[in-house]
């Protein structure tokens, strides 16, 4: 017996509304064993934590929506996608600006030019801004060595009767969590008039490792933990995974070529180019993450990604990458990534559109292992950032995904073809003072086949659509350049419902006993 509420608009209608809104403004688990054992375990090879390259960790550019990755952020201009935006100096990323509203624009409309490191940390900026770090060379070209690090840790509580807060993440467990102890190092390229060579390696330890894991690296091709352990005997809701672990979300080489207006090429394993939010803590305003970012998009990519500058305000993004969150799989299938980003002349609007399409390996029904078959998967991500005033900014993001794999309906043990999901997220940021920024986020995420959040990858727990709504209010207090405190309150509601054999109604929250959840969370980030 399944129950659902009201009717929903068509997919075409949703896309039309979003595109209209963008123009009007001027222009983002398989249940192990399936139903009724409905855990929130999400095998990492298809979990969809979307991610950007950390613009603060090791890079002042955010690869996320493509706004700055090709050098679109010019001297004296703020990258509108950075959570902690960086003002670009004539010689490169050496200036720090206040985060957020109006998307990095300091009080009075003038940019603050305080030379600090890309990480803007407590002591590492002394190295990153040293003469030895900044000097280029004849062989490597212009660029600089860097070492960035931080620790992000927080507390979270909900109205649940247990200590699990899934499917919300990364504050997915009540009490204390050390989410990230992060280290990033390498050589940043300078995107100027000459060739430049560099690369980067990132290491993340903490509970957030789960959202940055990839098959063939942190996990085996069979999706078993590789070096982090399987959490045997643990009551932690991520079944089969340790609560704490180590991830290596980035290891790549990079070259900048002064061809045409400038071309940047990355080869290796790096954060996804899709999504407004990131698994990297300093890149986000909120402690928790949206459903779209956690489940609707990949977190990492492996392959080749190019970003070409098209004039002064636009960028072209092209890449060939492996499957979602996959470093190496038994049957690698490369996907094409294509998109563009644009920043208006008046600098009040930034827009990006990215498409990823290609075959993905499908796990065999009822298990998290790989099958020989694959399914074509297409994902669309649109993001628009509107700077309303020097203090106020609004961001809208839309994600839609489709694939044609065969799915097992766990209710009647029949199969059906195709999966679909889409989400719409809204963000409003207001910069109250130099140290305090207020923010709100409202999201609707639709899991059309119950195969993304509490359903399964190739198994549907209900066989019907489920909708998830989340409203979050938060603040960022940043008394200095190396410390950020992020309190928030969040309310979640979903119409996901199953009636089991004992006539008990199962919901998406509180170990499948409730249809809603109220959460308070707060974390602190210290940048070294």
PDB file of C-alpha atoms in Angstrom, residues 272-421:
ATOM      1  CA  UNK A 272      33.332  17.462 -10.395  1.00  0.00           C
ATOM      2  CA  UNK A 273      32.739  20.568 -12.478  1.00  0.00           C
ATOM      3  CA  UNK A 274      29.014  20.409 -11.636  1.00  0.00           C
ATOM      4  CA  UNK A 275      27.138  21.907  -8.729  1.00  0.00           C
ATOM      5  CA  UNK A 276      26.988  25.075  -6.647  1.00  0.00           C
ATOM      6  CA  UNK A 277      27.804  23.263  -3.395  1.00  0.00           C
ATOM      7  CA  UNK A 278      30.959  21.332  -2.595  1.00  0.00           C
ATOM      8  CA  UNK A 279      32.006  18.512  -0.255  1.00  0.00           C
ATOM      9  CA  UNK A 280      34.873  20.793   0.729  1.00  0.00           C
ATOM     10  CA  UNK A 281      33.767  22.585   3.905  1.00  0.00           C
ATOM     11  CA  UNK A 282      35.212  26.095   3.329  1.00  0.00           C
ATOM     12  CA  UNK A 283      33.534  26.206  -0.087  1.00  0.00           C
ATOM     13  CA  UNK A 284      30.015  26.060   1.382  1.00  0.00           C
ATOM     14  CA  UNK A 285      27.949  28.514   3.375  1.00  0.00           C
ATOM     15  CA  UNK A 286      25.911  25.848   5.206  1.00  0.00           C
ATOM     16  CA  UNK A 287      27.107  22.975   7.374  1.00  0.00           C
ATOM     17  CA  UNK A 288      24.552  20.598   5.832  1.00  0.00           C
ATOM     18  CA  UNK A 289      24.213  19.949   2.113  1.00  0.00           C
ATOM     19  CA  UNK A 290      21.344  19.998  -0.350  1.00  0.00           C
ATOM     20  CA  UNK A 291      19.788  16.796  -1.704  1.00  0.00           C
ATOM     21  CA  UNK A 292      20.737  17.884  -5.216  1.00  0.00           C
ATOM     22  CA  UNK A 293      24.398  18.075  -4.272  1.00  0.00           C
ATOM     23  CA  UNK A 294      24.434  14.830  -2.279  1.00  0.00           C
ATOM     24  CA  UNK A 295      22.406  12.636  -4.621  1.00  0.00           C
ATOM     25  CA  UNK A 296      21.849  14.440  -7.899  1.00  0.00           C
ATOM     26  CA  UNK A 297      25.383  14.913  -9.247  1.00  0.00           C
ATOM     27  CA  UNK A 298      28.802  13.232  -9.158  1.00  0.00           C
ATOM     28  CA  UNK A 299      31.352  14.361  -6.591  1.00  0.00           C
ATOM     29  CA  UNK A 300      34.537  13.425  -8.432  1.00  0.00           C
ATOM     30  CA  UNK A 301      35.608  12.850 -12.017  1.00  0.00           C
ATOM     31  CA  UNK A 302      38.606  11.108 -13.544  1.00  0.00           C
ATOM     32  CA  UNK A 303      39.884  11.946 -17.010  1.00  0.00           C
ATOM     33  CA  UNK A 304      40.640  15.133 -18.924  1.00  0.00           C
ATOM     34  CA  UNK A 305      38.907  18.470 -18.398  1.00  0.00           C
ATOM     35  CA  UNK A 306      39.554  21.615 -20.436  1.00  0.00           C
ATOM     36  CA  UNK A 307      38.322  25.137 -19.841  1.00  0.00           C
ATOM     37  CA  UNK A 308      38.768  27.668 -22.639  1.00  0.00           C
ATOM     38  CA  UNK A 309      38.233  31.362 -22.245  1.00  0.00           C
ATOM     39  CA  UNK A 310      35.932  32.881 -24.853  1.00  0.00           C
ATOM     40  CA  UNK A 311      36.615  36.577 -24.709  1.00  0.00           C
ATOM     41  CA  UNK A 312      36.379  38.500 -21.468  1.00  0.00           C
ATOM     42  CA  UNK A 313      33.127  37.172 -20.006  1.00  0.00           C
ATOM     43  CA  UNK A 314      32.554  33.595 -21.142  1.00  0.00           C
ATOM     44  CA  UNK A 315      34.167  30.172 -20.825  1.00  0.00           C
ATOM     45  CA  UNK A 316      33.761  26.889 -22.683  1.00  0.00           C
ATOM     46  CA  UNK A 317      34.052  23.637 -20.693  1.00  0.00           C
ATOM     47  CA  UNK A 318      34.828  20.347 -22.461  1.00  0.00           C
ATOM     48  CA  UNK A 319      35.976  17.051 -20.984  1.00  0.00           C
ATOM     49  CA  UNK A 320      36.117  13.265 -21.314  1.00  0.00           C
ATOM     50  CA  UNK A 321      35.842  11.528 -17.946  1.00  0.00           C
ATOM     51  CA  UNK A 322      35.194   8.118 -16.452  1.00  0.00           C
ATOM     52  CA  UNK A 323      31.932   7.207 -14.752  1.00  0.00           C
ATOM     53  CA  UNK A 324      30.455   8.999 -11.746  1.00  0.00           C
ATOM     54  CA  UNK A 325      32.773   8.939  -8.737  1.00  0.00           C
ATOM     55  CA  UNK A 326      34.940   6.345 -10.450  1.00  0.00           C
ATOM     56  CA  UNK A 327      38.732   6.253 -10.596  1.00  0.00           C
ATOM     57  CA  UNK A 328      38.793   2.801 -12.179  1.00  0.00           C
ATOM     58  CA  UNK A 329      36.003   0.282 -12.850  1.00  0.00           C
ATOM     59  CA  UNK A 330      35.920  -3.208 -14.372  1.00  0.00           C
ATOM     60  CA  UNK A 331      34.292  -1.793 -17.523  1.00  0.00           C
ATOM     61  CA  UNK A 332      35.263   1.856 -17.832  1.00  0.00           C
ATOM     62  CA  UNK A 333      32.814   3.962 -19.844  1.00  0.00           C
ATOM     63  CA  UNK A 334      33.835   7.501 -20.639  1.00  0.00           C
ATOM     64  CA  UNK A 335      31.325  10.311 -20.511  1.00  0.00           C
ATOM     65  CA  UNK A 336      31.397  13.603 -22.350  1.00  0.00           C
ATOM     66  CA  UNK A 337      31.146  16.797 -20.300  1.00  0.00           C
ATOM     67  CA  UNK A 338      30.275  20.027 -22.093  1.00  0.00           C
ATOM     68  CA  UNK A 339      29.123  23.413 -20.910  1.00  0.00           C
ATOM     69  CA  UNK A 340      29.696  27.119 -20.715  1.00  0.00           C
ATOM     70  CA  UNK A 341      29.709  29.906 -18.151  1.00  0.00           C
ATOM     71  CA  UNK A 342      28.962  33.573 -18.575  1.00  0.00           C
ATOM     72  CA  UNK A 343      29.344  36.696 -16.489  1.00  0.00           C
ATOM     73  CA  UNK A 344      27.394  39.796 -17.471  1.00  0.00           C
ATOM     74  CA  UNK A 345      29.158  43.035 -18.337  1.00  0.00           C
ATOM     75  CA  UNK A 346      27.646  44.771 -15.323  1.00  0.00           C
ATOM     76  CA  UNK A 347      28.838  41.853 -13.142  1.00  0.00           C
ATOM     77  CA  UNK A 348      25.362  41.426 -11.658  1.00  0.00           C
ATOM     78  CA  UNK A 349      24.651  38.027 -13.194  1.00  0.00           C
ATOM     79  CA  UNK A 350      26.692  34.841 -13.534  1.00  0.00           C
ATOM     80  CA  UNK A 351      25.310  31.786 -15.287  1.00  0.00           C
ATOM     81  CA  UNK A 352      26.589  28.298 -16.072  1.00  0.00           C
ATOM     82  CA  UNK A 353      25.109  25.316 -17.932  1.00  0.00           C
ATOM     83  CA  UNK A 354      26.829  21.912 -17.972  1.00  0.00           C
ATOM     84  CA  UNK A 355      25.760  18.582 -19.459  1.00  0.00           C
ATOM     85  CA  UNK A 356      27.297  15.156 -18.771  1.00  0.00           C
ATOM     86  CA  UNK A 357      26.304  12.139 -20.839  1.00  0.00           C
ATOM     87  CA  UNK A 358      27.656   8.619 -21.308  1.00  0.00           C
ATOM     88  CA  UNK A 359      27.271   5.000 -20.239  1.00  0.00           C
ATOM     89  CA  UNK A 360      27.463   3.999 -16.584  1.00  0.00           C
ATOM     90  CA  UNK A 361      27.956   0.491 -15.236  1.00  0.00           C
ATOM     91  CA  UNK A 362      24.854  -0.840 -13.497  1.00  0.00           C
ATOM     92  CA  UNK A 363      25.124  -2.852 -10.285  1.00  0.00           C
ATOM     93  CA  UNK A 364      23.355  -6.203 -10.359  1.00  0.00           C
ATOM     94  CA  UNK A 365      19.880  -6.090  -8.816  1.00  0.00           C
ATOM     95  CA  UNK A 366      19.894  -6.527  -5.060  1.00  0.00           C
ATOM     96  CA  UNK A 367      23.626  -6.026  -4.608  1.00  0.00           C
ATOM     97  CA  UNK A 368      26.283  -3.349  -4.858  1.00  0.00           C
ATOM     98  CA  UNK A 369      28.528  -5.252  -7.258  1.00  0.00           C
ATOM     99  CA  UNK A 370      29.043  -4.445 -10.899  1.00  0.00           C
ATOM    100  CA  UNK A 371      27.219  -6.140 -13.735  1.00  0.00           C
ATOM    101  CA  UNK A 372      28.420  -6.425 -17.319  1.00  0.00           C
ATOM    102  CA  UNK A 373      25.624  -4.222 -18.580  1.00  0.00           C
ATOM    103  CA  UNK A 374      25.639  -0.449 -18.699  1.00  0.00           C
ATOM    104  CA  UNK A 375      23.065   2.303 -19.089  1.00  0.00           C
ATOM    105  CA  UNK A 376      23.275   5.659 -20.776  1.00  0.00           C
ATOM    106  CA  UNK A 377      23.049   8.433 -18.192  1.00  0.00           C
ATOM    107  CA  UNK A 378      22.517  12.113 -18.944  1.00  0.00           C
ATOM    108  CA  UNK A 379      22.751  14.898 -16.373  1.00  0.00           C
ATOM    109  CA  UNK A 380      21.988  18.607 -16.768  1.00  0.00           C
ATOM    110  CA  UNK A 381      23.089  21.283 -14.285  1.00  0.00           C
ATOM    111  CA  UNK A 382      22.085  24.974 -14.506  1.00  0.00           C
ATOM    112  CA  UNK A 383      23.201  27.629 -12.039  1.00  0.00           C
ATOM    113  CA  UNK A 384      22.509  31.387 -11.946  1.00  0.00           C
ATOM    114  CA  UNK A 385      23.895  33.881  -9.422  1.00  0.00           C
ATOM    115  CA  UNK A 386      22.283  37.296  -9.220  1.00  0.00           C
ATOM    116  CA  UNK A 387      23.938  40.074  -7.223  1.00  0.00           C
ATOM    117  CA  UNK A 388      20.995  42.187  -6.099  1.00  0.00           C
ATOM    118  CA  UNK A 389      22.930  44.755  -4.034  1.00  0.00           C
ATOM    119  CA  UNK A 390      26.358  45.093  -2.444  1.00  0.00           C
ATOM    120  CA  UNK A 391      24.955  43.142   0.511  1.00  0.00           C
ATOM    121  CA  UNK A 392      22.374  40.823  -1.031  1.00  0.00           C
ATOM    122  CA  UNK A 393      22.686  37.987  -3.555  1.00  0.00           C
ATOM    123  CA  UNK A 394      20.439  35.199  -4.848  1.00  0.00           C
ATOM    124  CA  UNK A 395      21.418  31.852  -6.394  1.00  0.00           C
ATOM    125  CA  UNK A 396      19.176  29.396  -8.226  1.00  0.00           C
ATOM    126  CA  UNK A 397      20.313  25.907  -9.238  1.00  0.00           C
ATOM    127  CA  UNK A 398      18.551  23.212 -11.232  1.00  0.00           C
ATOM    128  CA  UNK A 399      19.677  19.625 -11.789  1.00  0.00           C
ATOM    129  CA  UNK A 400      18.010  16.871 -13.825  1.00  0.00           C
ATOM    130  CA  UNK A 401      19.198  13.306 -14.411  1.00  0.00           C
ATOM    131  CA  UNK A 402      17.958  10.465 -16.608  1.00  0.00           C
ATOM    132  CA  UNK A 403      19.158   6.967 -17.397  1.00  0.00           C
ATOM    133  CA  UNK A 404      17.714   3.885 -19.084  1.00  0.00           C
ATOM    134  CA  UNK A 405      18.809   1.086 -16.755  1.00  0.00           C
ATOM    135  CA  UNK A 406      16.519  -1.737 -15.660  1.00  0.00           C
ATOM    136  CA  UNK A 407      15.241  -1.345 -12.090  1.00  0.00           C
ATOM    137  CA  UNK A 408      13.732  -3.980  -9.795  1.00  0.00           C
ATOM    138  CA  UNK A 409      10.508  -2.929  -8.063  1.00  0.00           C
ATOM    139  CA  UNK A 410      10.815  -4.419  -4.585  1.00  0.00           C
ATOM    140  CA  UNK A 411       7.077  -4.133  -3.934  1.00  0.00           C
ATOM    141  CA  UNK A 412       5.849  -6.622  -6.540  1.00  0.00           C
ATOM    142  CA  UNK A 413       9.252  -7.941  -7.748  1.00  0.00           C
ATOM    143  CA  UNK A 414       8.625  -6.690 -11.283  1.00  0.00           C
ATOM    144  CA  UNK A 415      11.098  -4.620 -13.284  1.00  0.00           C
ATOM    145  CA  UNK A 416      10.786  -1.317 -15.102  1.00  0.00           C
ATOM    146  CA  UNK A 417      13.049   0.658 -17.408  1.00  0.00           C
ATOM    147  CA  UNK A 418      14.551   4.029 -16.663  1.00  0.00           C
ATOM    148  CA  UNK A 419      15.362   6.304 -13.740  1.00  0.00           C
ATOM    149  CA  UNK A 420      14.761  10.033 -13.359  1.00  0.00           C
ATOM    150  CA  UNK A 421      15.472  12.699 -10.750  1.00  0.00           C
TER     151      UNK A 421
END
